[in-house]
Amino acid sequence: MTTLLIQTESVPLTVNLPMPIEMTMAEFYEFCQANRDLRIERSASGEVIIMPPAFSDTGNRNFNLAVQIGNWAEQDGTGLGFDSSAGFTLPNGATRSPDASWIRLERWNALTKDEKASFAPVCPDFVVELNSSSDTLSGLQAK
């Protein structure tokens, strides 16, 4: 059975599909490309998580955070900053998009061009997740 976890304003809505749909990384990438308007992540167990757009106030906080990390990364010069639209494939198989993240240049430069152009197989060195009204602490900690 395949589970889609749809994050709502108050609680996650779980949709169980009767037939298993196990997507390869390439298939998951295609699924995300076909649904560009959705914020999609995947857990280590293969659960697909669909989240609503950020509320306006959260979007403003995300923007300000990304600007600060971007400015710091540019001044520091030892790594690259990423905003909430960047997805990364973690060692446990999950594909996650933190609100803001930073990766050391030597780790980023070790990736191939193709790896960089997809959900890069790297765990960022630094991540920030903003807690919005639609988030639970346990969900953010699991992420």
mmCIF file of N, CA and C in Angstrom:
data_model
loop_
_atom_site.group_PDB
_atom_site.id
_atom_site.type_symbol
_atom_site.label_atom_id
_atom_site.label_comp_id
_atom_site.label_asym_id
_atom_site.label_seq_id
_atom_site.Cartn_x
_atom_site.Cartn_y
_atom_site.Cartn_z
ATOM 1 N N MET A 1 0.836 -1.173 0.000
ATOM 2 C CA MET A 1 0.000 0.000 0.000
ATOM 3 C C MET A 1 0.883 1.239 0.000
ATOM 4 N N THR A 2 0.491 2.225 -0.772
ATOM 5 C CA THR A 2 1.215 3.487 -0.822
ATOM 6 C C THR A 2 0.473 4.514 0.010
ATOM 7 N N THR A 3 1.212 5.301 0.751
ATOM 8 C CA THR A 3 0.620 6.333 1.595
ATOM 9 C C THR A 3 1.050 7.702 1.098
ATOM 10 N N LEU A 4 0.073 8.572 0.893
ATOM 11 C CA LEU A 4 0.340 9.979 0.627
ATOM 12 C C LEU A 4 -0.021 10.725 1.898
ATOM 13 N N LEU A 5 0.887 11.478 2.430
ATOM 14 C CA LEU A 5 0.630 12.274 3.626
ATOM 15 C C LEU A 5 0.462 13.717 3.181
ATOM 16 N N ILE A 6 -0.759 14.232 3.324
ATOM 17 C CA ILE A 6 -1.053 15.595 2.906
ATOM 18 C C ILE A 6 -1.140 16.450 4.157
ATOM 19 N N GLN A 7 -0.204 17.366 4.301
ATOM 20 C CA GLN A 7 -0.153 18.224 5.486
ATOM 21 C C GLN A 7 -1.215 19.304 5.357
ATOM 22 N N THR A 8 -2.136 19.369 6.307
ATOM 23 C CA THR A 8 -3.161 20.405 6.309
ATOM 24 C C THR A 8 -2.830 21.433 7.376
ATOM 25 N N GLU A 9 -3.703 22.413 7.531
ATOM 26 C CA GLU A 9 -3.437 23.484 8.493
ATOM 27 C C GLU A 9 -3.331 22.955 9.915
ATOM 28 N N SER A 10 -4.134 21.964 10.259
ATOM 29 C CA SER A 10 -4.132 21.505 11.651
ATOM 30 C C SER A 10 -3.525 20.122 11.840
ATOM 31 N N VAL A 11 -3.874 19.182 10.994
ATOM 32 C CA VAL A 11 -3.356 17.818 11.153
ATOM 33 C C VAL A 11 -3.037 17.232 9.790
ATOM 34 N N PRO A 12 -2.107 16.280 9.740
ATOM 35 C CA PRO A 12 -1.829 15.629 8.458
ATOM 36 C C PRO A 12 -3.020 14.787 8.004
ATOM 37 N N LEU A 13 -3.301 14.788 6.728
ATOM 38 C CA LEU A 13 -4.339 13.958 6.141
ATOM 39 C C LEU A 13 -3.633 12.831 5.406
ATOM 40 N N THR A 14 -3.900 11.604 5.816
ATOM 41 C CA THR A 14 -3.247 10.455 5.195
ATOM 42 C C THR A 14 -4.184 9.842 4.172
ATOM 43 N N VAL A 15 -3.699 9.645 2.952
ATOM 44 C CA VAL A 15 -4.460 9.000 1.892
ATOM 45 C C VAL A 15 -3.758 7.696 1.569
ATOM 46 N N ASN A 16 -4.440 6.580 1.784
ATOM 47 C CA ASN A 16 -3.866 5.271 1.478
ATOM 48 C C ASN A 16 -4.364 4.814 0.119
ATOM 49 N N LEU A 17 -3.456 4.516 -0.756
ATOM 50 C CA LEU A 17 -3.795 4.018 -2.081
ATOM 51 C C LEU A 17 -3.720 2.498 -2.051
ATOM 52 N N PRO A 18 -4.712 1.800 -2.616
ATOM 53 C CA PRO A 18 -4.761 0.342 -2.485
ATOM 54 C C PRO A 18 -3.612 -0.396 -3.154
ATOM 55 N N MET A 19 -3.056 0.172 -4.195
ATOM 56 C CA MET A 19 -1.971 -0.510 -4.891
ATOM 57 C C MET A 19 -0.651 0.139 -4.517
ATOM 58 N N PRO A 20 0.365 -0.673 -4.272
ATOM 59 C CA PRO A 20 1.660 -0.085 -3.924
ATOM 60 C C PRO A 20 2.262 0.658 -5.113
ATOM 61 N N ILE A 21 2.780 1.816 -4.822
ATOM 62 C CA ILE A 21 3.484 2.599 -5.838
ATOM 63 C C ILE A 21 4.845 2.919 -5.256
ATOM 64 N N GLU A 22 5.809 2.121 -5.597
ATOM 65 C CA GLU A 22 7.164 2.379 -5.120
ATOM 66 C C GLU A 22 7.914 3.063 -6.243
ATOM 67 N N MET A 23 8.252 4.315 -6.015
ATOM 68 C CA MET A 23 8.916 5.100 -7.042
ATOM 69 C C MET A 23 10.424 5.047 -6.874
ATOM 70 N N THR A 24 11.095 4.869 -7.991
ATOM 71 C CA THR A 24 12.543 5.039 -7.988
ATOM 72 C C THR A 24 12.827 6.529 -7.823
ATOM 73 N N MET A 25 14.072 6.871 -7.638
ATOM 74 C CA MET A 25 14.429 8.280 -7.522
ATOM 75 C C MET A 25 14.052 9.022 -8.798
ATOM 76 N N ALA A 26 14.292 8.414 -9.956
ATOM 77 C CA ALA A 26 13.949 9.055 -11.225
ATOM 78 C C ALA A 26 12.433 9.247 -11.348
ATOM 79 N N GLU A 27 11.657 8.262 -10.927
ATOM 80 C CA GLU A 27 10.200 8.374 -10.985
ATOM 81 C C GLU A 27 9.690 9.445 -10.014
ATOM 82 N N PHE A 28 10.295 9.513 -8.829
ATOM 83 C CA PHE A 28 9.904 10.546 -7.871
ATOM 84 C C PHE A 28 10.219 11.928 -8.437
ATOM 85 N N TYR A 29 11.366 12.068 -9.068
ATOM 86 C CA TYR A 29 11.740 13.337 -9.705
ATOM 87 C C TYR A 29 10.707 13.710 -10.773
ATOM 88 N N GLU A 30 10.305 12.735 -11.612
ATOM 89 C CA GLU A 30 9.293 12.983 -12.644
ATOM 90 C C GLU A 30 7.967 13.390 -12.018
ATOM 91 N N PHE A 31 7.582 12.707 -10.926
ATOM 92 C CA PHE A 31 6.350 13.029 -10.209
ATOM 93 C C PHE A 31 6.388 14.482 -9.730
ATOM 94 N N CYS A 32 7.507 14.896 -9.181
ATOM 95 C CA CYS A 32 7.656 16.279 -8.709
ATOM 96 C C CYS A 32 7.617 17.261 -9.872
ATOM 97 N N GLN A 33 8.251 16.914 -10.992
ATOM 98 C CA GLN A 33 8.248 17.791 -12.164
ATOM 99 C C GLN A 33 6.841 17.944 -12.735
ATOM 100 N N ALA A 34 6.055 16.867 -12.690
ATOM 101 C CA ALA A 34 4.688 16.902 -13.205
ATOM 102 C C ALA A 34 3.746 17.671 -12.278
ATOM 103 N N ASN A 35 4.185 17.901 -11.053
ATOM 104 C CA ASN A 35 3.367 18.590 -10.049
ATOM 105 C C ASN A 35 4.150 19.746 -9.436
ATOM 106 N N ARG A 36 4.687 20.595 -10.279
ATOM 107 C CA ARG A 36 5.574 21.680 -9.836
ATOM 108 C C ARG A 36 4.918 22.655 -8.859
ATOM 109 N N ASP A 37 3.600 22.756 -8.885
ATOM 110 C CA ASP A 37 2.919 23.693 -7.995
ATOM 111 C C ASP A 37 2.771 23.156 -6.577
ATOM 112 N N LEU A 38 3.106 21.894 -6.376
ATOM 113 C CA LEU A 38 2.996 21.291 -5.048
ATOM 114 C C LEU A 38 4.352 21.285 -4.355
ATOM 115 N N ARG A 39 4.326 21.385 -3.034
ATOM 116 C CA ARG A 39 5.552 21.213 -2.236
ATOM 117 C C ARG A 39 5.555 19.750 -1.808
ATOM 118 N N ILE A 40 6.489 18.986 -2.350
ATOM 119 C CA ILE A 40 6.499 17.534 -2.164
ATOM 120 C C ILE A 40 7.811 17.098 -1.541
ATOM 121 N N GLU A 41 7.713 16.213 -0.548
ATOM 122 C CA GLU A 41 8.882 15.574 0.048
ATOM 123 C C GLU A 41 8.590 14.082 0.118
ATOM 124 N N ARG A 42 9.626 13.318 0.438
ATOM 125 C CA ARG A 42 9.448 11.870 0.613
ATOM 126 C C ARG A 42 10.213 11.443 1.849
ATOM 127 N N SER A 43 9.555 10.632 2.691
ATOM 128 C CA SER A 43 10.197 10.145 3.912
ATOM 129 C C SER A 43 11.123 8.981 3.584
ATOM 130 N N ALA A 44 11.899 8.562 4.568
ATOM 131 C CA ALA A 44 12.820 7.436 4.379
ATOM 132 C C ALA A 44 12.065 6.154 4.057
ATOM 133 N N SER A 45 10.822 6.036 4.514
ATOM 134 C CA SER A 45 10.032 4.827 4.254
ATOM 135 C C SER A 45 9.321 4.880 2.904
ATOM 136 N N GLY A 46 9.484 5.974 2.152
ATOM 137 C CA GLY A 46 8.870 6.091 0.836
ATOM 138 C C GLY A 46 7.541 6.823 0.844
ATOM 139 N N GLU A 47 7.094 7.267 2.009
ATOM 140 C CA GLU A 47 5.846 8.007 2.130
ATOM 141 C C GLU A 47 5.995 9.350 1.419
ATOM 142 N N VAL A 48 5.059 9.661 0.530
ATOM 143 C CA VAL A 48 5.077 10.925 -0.196
ATOM 144 C C VAL A 48 4.309 11.954 0.633
ATOM 145 N N ILE A 49 4.937 13.095 0.891
ATOM 146 C CA ILE A 49 4.355 14.135 1.737
ATOM 147 C C ILE A 49 4.078 15.355 0.871
ATOM 148 N N ILE A 50 2.797 15.739 0.804
ATOM 149 C CA ILE A 50 2.388 16.902 0.019
ATOM 150 C C ILE A 50 1.959 17.989 0.995
ATOM 151 N N MET A 51 2.604 19.149 0.898
ATOM 152 C CA MET A 51 2.344 20.242 1.834
ATOM 153 C C MET A 51 1.701 21.414 1.107
ATOM 154 N N PRO A 52 0.830 22.147 1.797
ATOM 155 C CA PRO A 52 0.224 23.325 1.171
ATOM 156 C C PRO A 52 1.264 24.433 1.034
ATOM 157 N N PRO A 53 0.953 25.442 0.228
ATOM 158 C CA PRO A 53 1.860 26.591 0.175
ATOM 159 C C PRO A 53 2.007 27.196 1.568
ATOM 160 N N ALA A 54 3.116 27.838 1.791
ATOM 161 C CA ALA A 54 3.337 28.496 3.085
ATOM 162 C C ALA A 54 2.365 29.661 3.227
ATOM 163 N N PHE A 55 1.923 29.901 4.462
ATOM 164 C CA PHE A 55 1.109 31.087 4.722
ATOM 165 C C PHE A 55 1.966 32.318 4.460
ATOM 166 N N SER A 56 1.330 33.437 4.203
ATOM 167 C CA SER A 56 2.055 34.656 3.830
ATOM 168 C C SER A 56 3.079 35.072 4.868
ATOM 169 N N ASP A 57 2.693 35.032 6.157
ATOM 170 C CA ASP A 57 3.646 35.457 7.187
ATOM 171 C C ASP A 57 4.836 34.512 7.266
ATOM 172 N N THR A 58 4.585 33.220 7.075
ATOM 173 C CA THR A 58 5.674 32.243 7.071
ATOM 174 C C THR A 58 6.565 32.452 5.854
ATOM 175 N N GLY A 59 5.955 32.759 4.707
ATOM 176 C CA GLY A 59 6.735 33.034 3.503
ATOM 177 C C GLY A 59 7.666 34.216 3.687
ATOM 178 N N ASN A 60 7.195 35.232 4.395
ATOM 179 C CA ASN A 60 8.037 36.390 4.680
ATOM 180 C C ASN A 60 9.186 36.009 5.598
ATOM 181 N N ARG A 61 8.916 35.207 6.616
ATOM 182 C CA ARG A 61 9.981 34.756 7.519
ATOM 183 C C ARG A 61 10.987 33.889 6.765
ATOM 184 N N ASN A 62 10.494 33.006 5.882
ATOM 185 C CA ASN A 62 11.389 32.172 5.069
ATOM 186 C C ASN A 62 12.278 33.041 4.185
ATOM 187 N N PHE A 63 11.675 34.053 3.559
ATOM 188 C CA PHE A 63 12.437 34.945 2.687
ATOM 189 C C PHE A 63 13.548 35.645 3.467
ATOM 190 N N ASN A 64 13.198 36.222 4.607
ATOM 191 C CA ASN A 64 14.199 36.929 5.415
ATOM 192 C C ASN A 64 15.315 35.993 5.872
ATOM 193 N N LEU A 65 14.953 34.779 6.234
ATOM 194 C CA LEU A 65 15.950 33.791 6.634
ATOM 195 C C LEU A 65 16.880 33.457 5.468
ATOM 196 N N ALA A 66 16.298 33.216 4.288
ATOM 197 C CA ALA A 66 17.111 32.880 3.114
ATOM 198 C C ALA A 66 18.050 34.029 2.749
ATOM 199 N N VAL A 67 17.569 35.262 2.861
ATOM 200 C CA VAL A 67 18.421 36.425 2.576
ATOM 201 C C VAL A 67 19.606 36.455 3.531
ATOM 202 N N GLN A 68 19.346 36.253 4.820
ATOM 203 C CA GLN A 68 20.425 36.287 5.810
ATOM 204 C C GLN A 68 21.454 35.186 5.554
ATOM 205 N N ILE A 69 20.985 33.974 5.279
ATOM 206 C CA ILE A 69 21.919 32.874 5.011
ATOM 207 C C ILE A 69 22.662 33.119 3.702
ATOM 208 N N GLY A 70 21.960 33.642 2.692
ATOM 209 C CA GLY A 70 22.614 33.958 1.424
ATOM 210 C C GLY A 70 23.700 35.010 1.582
ATOM 211 N N ASN A 71 23.406 36.051 2.336
ATOM 212 C CA ASN A 71 24.412 37.094 2.587
ATOM 213 C C ASN A 71 25.612 36.526 3.334
ATOM 214 N N TRP A 72 25.340 35.728 4.356
ATOM 215 C CA TRP A 72 26.427 35.122 5.133
ATOM 216 C C TRP A 72 27.267 34.203 4.247
ATOM 217 N N ALA A 73 26.600 33.358 3.435
ATOM 218 C CA ALA A 73 27.332 32.424 2.573
ATOM 219 C C ALA A 73 28.213 33.173 1.578
ATOM 220 N N GLU A 74 27.693 34.263 1.038
ATOM 221 C CA GLU A 74 28.483 35.036 0.072
ATOM 222 C C GLU A 74 29.685 35.702 0.740
ATOM 223 N N GLN A 75 29.492 36.265 1.908
ATOM 224 C CA GLN A 75 30.598 36.917 2.624
ATOM 225 C C GLN A 75 31.626 35.903 3.095
ATOM 226 N N ASP A 76 31.153 34.764 3.582
ATOM 227 C CA ASP A 76 32.047 33.735 4.116
ATOM 228 C C ASP A 76 32.818 33.032 3.001
ATOM 229 N N GLY A 77 32.132 32.689 1.910
ATOM 230 C CA GLY A 77 32.774 32.088 0.752
ATOM 231 C C GLY A 77 33.150 30.624 0.863
ATOM 232 N N THR A 78 32.795 29.967 1.964
ATOM 233 C CA THR A 78 33.186 28.559 2.124
ATOM 234 C C THR A 78 32.073 27.582 1.777
ATOM 235 N N GLY A 79 30.902 28.099 1.398
ATOM 236 C CA GLY A 79 29.791 27.208 1.084
ATOM 237 C C GLY A 79 28.704 27.935 0.325
ATOM 238 N N LEU A 80 27.645 27.186 0.014
ATOM 239 C CA LEU A 80 26.518 27.727 -0.740
ATOM 240 C C LEU A 80 25.250 27.632 0.088
ATOM 241 N N GLY A 81 24.400 28.661 -0.027
ATOM 242 C CA GLY A 81 23.105 28.660 0.645
ATOM 243 C C GLY A 81 22.008 28.224 -0.306
ATOM 244 N N PHE A 82 20.953 27.630 0.254
ATOM 245 C CA PHE A 82 19.820 27.143 -0.529
ATOM 246 C C PHE A 82 18.528 27.560 0.151
ATOM 247 N N ASP A 83 17.500 27.844 -0.660
ATOM 248 C CA ASP A 83 16.213 28.215 -0.086
ATOM 249 C C ASP A 83 15.299 26.995 0.005
ATOM 250 N N SER A 84 14.043 27.239 0.350
ATOM 251 C CA SER A 84 13.114 26.136 0.605
ATOM 252 C C SER A 84 12.684 25.385 -0.648
ATOM 253 N N SER A 85 13.042 25.869 -1.823
ATOM 254 C CA SER A 85 12.672 25.152 -3.042
ATOM 255 C C SER A 85 13.666 24.048 -3.401
ATOM 256 N N ALA A 86 14.797 23.979 -2.701
ATOM 257 C CA ALA A 86 15.826 22.972 -3.003
ATOM 258 C C ALA A 86 15.545 21.673 -2.251
ATOM 259 N N GLY A 87 15.568 20.571 -2.973
ATOM 260 C CA GLY A 87 15.389 19.256 -2.358
ATOM 261 C C GLY A 87 16.696 18.494 -2.339
ATOM 262 N N PHE A 88 16.907 17.730 -1.276
ATOM 263 C CA PHE A 88 18.127 16.938 -1.111
ATOM 264 C C PHE A 88 17.747 15.501 -0.780
ATOM 265 N N THR A 89 18.468 14.546 -1.365
ATOM 266 C CA THR A 89 18.269 13.140 -1.033
ATOM 267 C C THR A 89 19.227 12.791 0.094
ATOM 268 N N LEU A 90 18.663 12.413 1.218
ATOM 269 C CA LEU A 90 19.456 12.119 2.410
ATOM 270 C C LEU A 90 19.948 10.678 2.403
ATOM 271 N N PRO A 91 20.952 10.358 3.204
ATOM 272 C CA PRO A 91 21.490 8.991 3.233
ATOM 273 C C PRO A 91 20.443 7.917 3.559
ATOM 274 N N ASN A 92 19.382 8.278 4.295
ATOM 275 C CA ASN A 92 18.343 7.293 4.628
ATOM 276 C C ASN A 92 17.316 7.122 3.510
ATOM 277 N N GLY A 93 17.503 7.817 2.386
ATOM 278 C CA GLY A 93 16.607 7.691 1.245
ATOM 279 C C GLY A 93 15.522 8.754 1.179
ATOM 280 N N ALA A 94 15.346 9.525 2.240
ATOM 281 C CA ALA A 94 14.338 10.584 2.247
ATOM 282 C C ALA A 94 14.765 11.714 1.315
ATOM 283 N N THR A 95 13.791 12.392 0.737
ATOM 284 C CA THR A 95 14.040 13.598 -0.040
ATOM 285 C C THR A 95 13.362 14.738 0.700
ATOM 286 N N ARG A 96 14.146 15.676 1.184
ATOM 287 C CA ARG A 96 13.631 16.755 2.033
ATOM 288 C C ARG A 96 14.032 18.119 1.491
ATOM 289 N N SER A 97 13.210 19.104 1.831
ATOM 290 C CA SER A 97 13.436 20.497 1.426
ATOM 291 C C SER A 97 13.377 21.380 2.664
ATOM 292 N N PRO A 98 14.504 21.613 3.313
ATOM 293 C CA PRO A 98 14.482 22.482 4.492
ATOM 294 C C PRO A 98 14.167 23.925 4.099
ATOM 295 N N ASP A 99 13.703 24.703 5.068
ATOM 296 C CA ASP A 99 13.379 26.105 4.790
ATOM 297 C C ASP A 99 14.604 26.874 4.307
ATOM 298 N N ALA A 100 15.749 26.578 4.857
ATOM 299 C CA ALA A 100 17.015 27.164 4.411
ATOM 300 C C ALA A 100 18.123 26.182 4.763
ATOM 301 N N SER A 101 19.169 26.166 3.947
ATOM 302 C CA SER A 101 20.270 25.234 4.221
ATOM 303 C C SER A 101 21.565 25.779 3.640
ATOM 304 N N TRP A 102 22.647 25.152 4.054
ATOM 305 C CA TRP A 102 23.985 25.559 3.628
ATOM 306 C C TRP A 102 24.843 24.305 3.506
ATOM 307 N N ILE A 103 25.661 24.245 2.443
ATOM 308 C CA ILE A 103 26.554 23.106 2.193
ATOM 309 C C ILE A 103 27.957 23.641 1.928
ATOM 310 N N ARG A 104 28.954 23.019 2.566
ATOM 311 C CA ARG A 104 30.356 23.399 2.325
ATOM 312 C C ARG A 104 30.703 23.196 0.849
ATOM 313 N N LEU A 105 31.489 24.116 0.305
ATOM 314 C CA LEU A 105 31.852 24.068 -1.114
ATOM 315 C C LEU A 105 32.512 22.756 -1.518
ATOM 316 N N GLU A 106 33.425 22.242 -0.686
ATOM 317 C CA GLU A 106 34.119 21.010 -1.088
ATOM 318 C C GLU A 106 33.159 19.830 -1.210
ATOM 319 N N ARG A 107 32.112 19.808 -0.403
ATOM 320 C CA ARG A 107 31.117 18.732 -0.509
ATOM 321 C C ARG A 107 30.249 18.938 -1.744
ATOM 322 N N TRP A 108 29.842 20.187 -1.997
ATOM 323 C CA TRP A 108 29.025 20.487 -3.173
ATOM 324 C C TRP A 108 29.812 20.218 -4.453
ATOM 325 N N ASN A 109 31.072 20.626 -4.494
ATOM 326 C CA ASN A 109 31.892 20.439 -5.690
ATOM 327 C C ASN A 109 32.224 18.978 -5.959
ATOM 328 N N ALA A 110 32.074 18.115 -4.958
ATOM 329 C CA ALA A 110 32.314 16.683 -5.149
ATOM 330 C C ALA A 110 31.156 16.003 -5.881
ATOM 331 N N LEU A 111 30.027 16.680 -5.999
ATOM 332 C CA LEU A 111 28.871 16.117 -6.696
ATOM 333 C C LEU A 111 29.033 16.293 -8.202
ATOM 334 N N THR A 112 28.437 15.383 -8.960
ATOM 335 C CA THR A 112 28.463 15.511 -10.416
ATOM 336 C C THR A 112 27.460 16.578 -10.857
ATOM 337 N N LYS A 113 27.578 16.996 -12.102
ATOM 338 C CA LYS A 113 26.651 17.980 -12.663
ATOM 339 C C LYS A 113 25.220 17.444 -12.613
ATOM 340 N N ASP A 114 25.049 16.154 -12.952
ATOM 341 C CA ASP A 114 23.718 15.542 -12.926
ATOM 342 C C ASP A 114 23.160 15.473 -11.506
ATOM 343 N N GLU A 115 24.010 15.179 -10.522
ATOM 344 C CA GLU A 115 23.552 15.124 -9.131
ATOM 345 C C GLU A 115 23.094 16.500 -8.654
ATOM 346 N N LYS A 116 23.826 17.526 -9.054
ATOM 347 C CA LYS A 116 23.457 18.889 -8.661
ATOM 348 C C LYS A 116 22.153 19.325 -9.318
ATOM 349 N N ALA A 117 21.865 18.796 -10.509
ATOM 350 C CA ALA A 117 20.683 19.194 -11.273
ATOM 351 C C ALA A 117 19.440 18.393 -10.905
ATOM 352 N N SER A 118 19.515 17.583 -9.858
ATOM 353 C CA SER A 118 18.341 16.845 -9.386
ATOM 354 C C SER A 118 18.223 17.092 -7.887
ATOM 355 N N PHE A 119 17.717 16.115 -7.157
ATOM 356 C CA PHE A 119 17.698 16.217 -5.694
ATOM 357 C C PHE A 119 19.054 15.708 -5.221
ATOM 358 N N ALA A 120 19.988 16.610 -5.059
ATOM 359 C CA ALA A 120 21.383 16.256 -4.781
ATOM 360 C C ALA A 120 21.486 15.269 -3.621
ATOM 361 N N PRO A 121 22.267 14.204 -3.810
ATOM 362 C CA PRO A 121 22.443 13.198 -2.755
ATOM 363 C C PRO A 121 23.442 13.673 -1.698
ATOM 364 N N VAL A 122 23.001 14.635 -0.898
ATOM 365 C CA VAL A 122 23.879 15.206 0.119
ATOM 366 C C VAL A 122 23.011 15.736 1.262
ATOM 367 N N CYS A 123 23.482 15.536 2.460
ATOM 368 C CA CYS A 123 22.819 16.100 3.635
ATOM 369 C C CYS A 123 23.472 17.452 3.912
ATOM 370 N N PRO A 124 22.710 18.540 3.859
ATOM 371 C CA PRO A 124 23.323 19.849 4.111
ATOM 372 C C PRO A 124 24.040 19.890 5.459
ATOM 373 N N ASP A 125 25.073 20.714 5.519
ATOM 374 C CA ASP A 125 25.836 20.875 6.760
ATOM 375 C C ASP A 125 25.064 21.676 7.795
ATOM 376 N N PHE A 126 24.157 22.526 7.336
ATOM 377 C CA PHE A 126 23.377 23.377 8.230
ATOM 378 C C PHE A 126 21.977 23.505 7.651
ATOM 379 N N VAL A 127 20.954 23.295 8.464
ATOM 380 C CA VAL A 127 19.569 23.460 8.015
ATOM 381 C C VAL A 127 18.778 24.260 9.048
ATOM 382 N N VAL A 128 17.772 24.960 8.548
ATOM 383 C CA VAL A 128 16.837 25.676 9.414
ATOM 384 C C VAL A 128 15.433 25.315 8.966
ATOM 385 N N GLU A 129 14.597 24.968 9.918
ATOM 386 C CA GLU A 129 13.176 24.742 9.688
ATOM 387 C C GLU A 129 12.412 25.717 10.561
ATOM 388 N N LEU A 130 11.581 26.546 9.956
ATOM 389 C CA LEU A 130 10.742 27.459 10.719
ATOM 390 C C LEU A 130 9.482 26.718 11.155
ATOM 391 N N ASN A 131 9.090 26.916 12.379
ATOM 392 C CA ASN A 131 7.896 26.272 12.912
ATOM 393 C C ASN A 131 6.698 27.167 12.621
ATOM 394 N N SER A 132 5.838 26.728 11.683
ATOM 395 C CA SER A 132 4.639 27.499 11.366
ATOM 396 C C SER A 132 3.440 26.860 12.055
ATOM 397 N N SER A 133 2.288 27.496 11.936
ATOM 398 C CA SER A 133 1.093 26.992 12.614
ATOM 399 C C SER A 133 0.646 25.638 12.078
ATOM 400 N N SER A 134 1.059 25.272 10.874
ATOM 401 C CA SER A 134 0.672 23.976 10.317
ATOM 402 C C SER A 134 1.669 22.869 10.655
ATOM 403 N N ASP A 135 2.746 23.203 11.362
ATOM 404 C CA ASP A 135 3.771 22.218 11.721
ATOM 405 C C ASP A 135 3.557 21.697 13.136
ATOM 406 N N THR A 136 4.025 20.473 13.345
ATOM 407 C CA THR A 136 4.098 19.938 14.701
ATOM 408 C C THR A 136 5.571 19.792 15.046
ATOM 409 N N LEU A 137 5.892 19.940 16.318
ATOM 410 C CA LEU A 137 7.286 19.817 16.736
ATOM 411 C C LEU A 137 7.820 18.429 16.410
ATOM 412 N N SER A 138 7.009 17.390 16.660
ATOM 413 C CA SER A 138 7.475 16.024 16.380
ATOM 414 C C SER A 138 7.718 15.827 14.887
ATOM 415 N N GLY A 139 6.880 16.435 14.045
ATOM 416 C CA GLY A 139 7.082 16.333 12.598
ATOM 417 C C GLY A 139 8.353 17.020 12.145
ATOM 418 N N LEU A 140 8.625 18.198 12.708
ATOM 419 C CA LEU A 140 9.860 18.910 12.361
ATOM 420 C C LEU A 140 11.084 18.158 12.853
ATOM 421 N N GLN A 141 10.996 17.577 14.049
ATOM 422 C CA GLN A 141 12.131 16.815 14.576
ATOM 423 C C GLN A 141 12.388 15.573 13.732
ATOM 424 N N ALA A 142 11.329 14.913 13.274
ATOM 425 C CA ALA A 142 11.495 13.725 12.425
ATOM 426 C C ALA A 142 12.126 14.108 11.093
ATOM 427 N N LYS A 143 11.763 15.261 10.574
ATOM 428 C CA LYS A 143 12.312 15.738 9.306
ATOM 429 C C LYS A 143 13.792 16.010 9.451
#
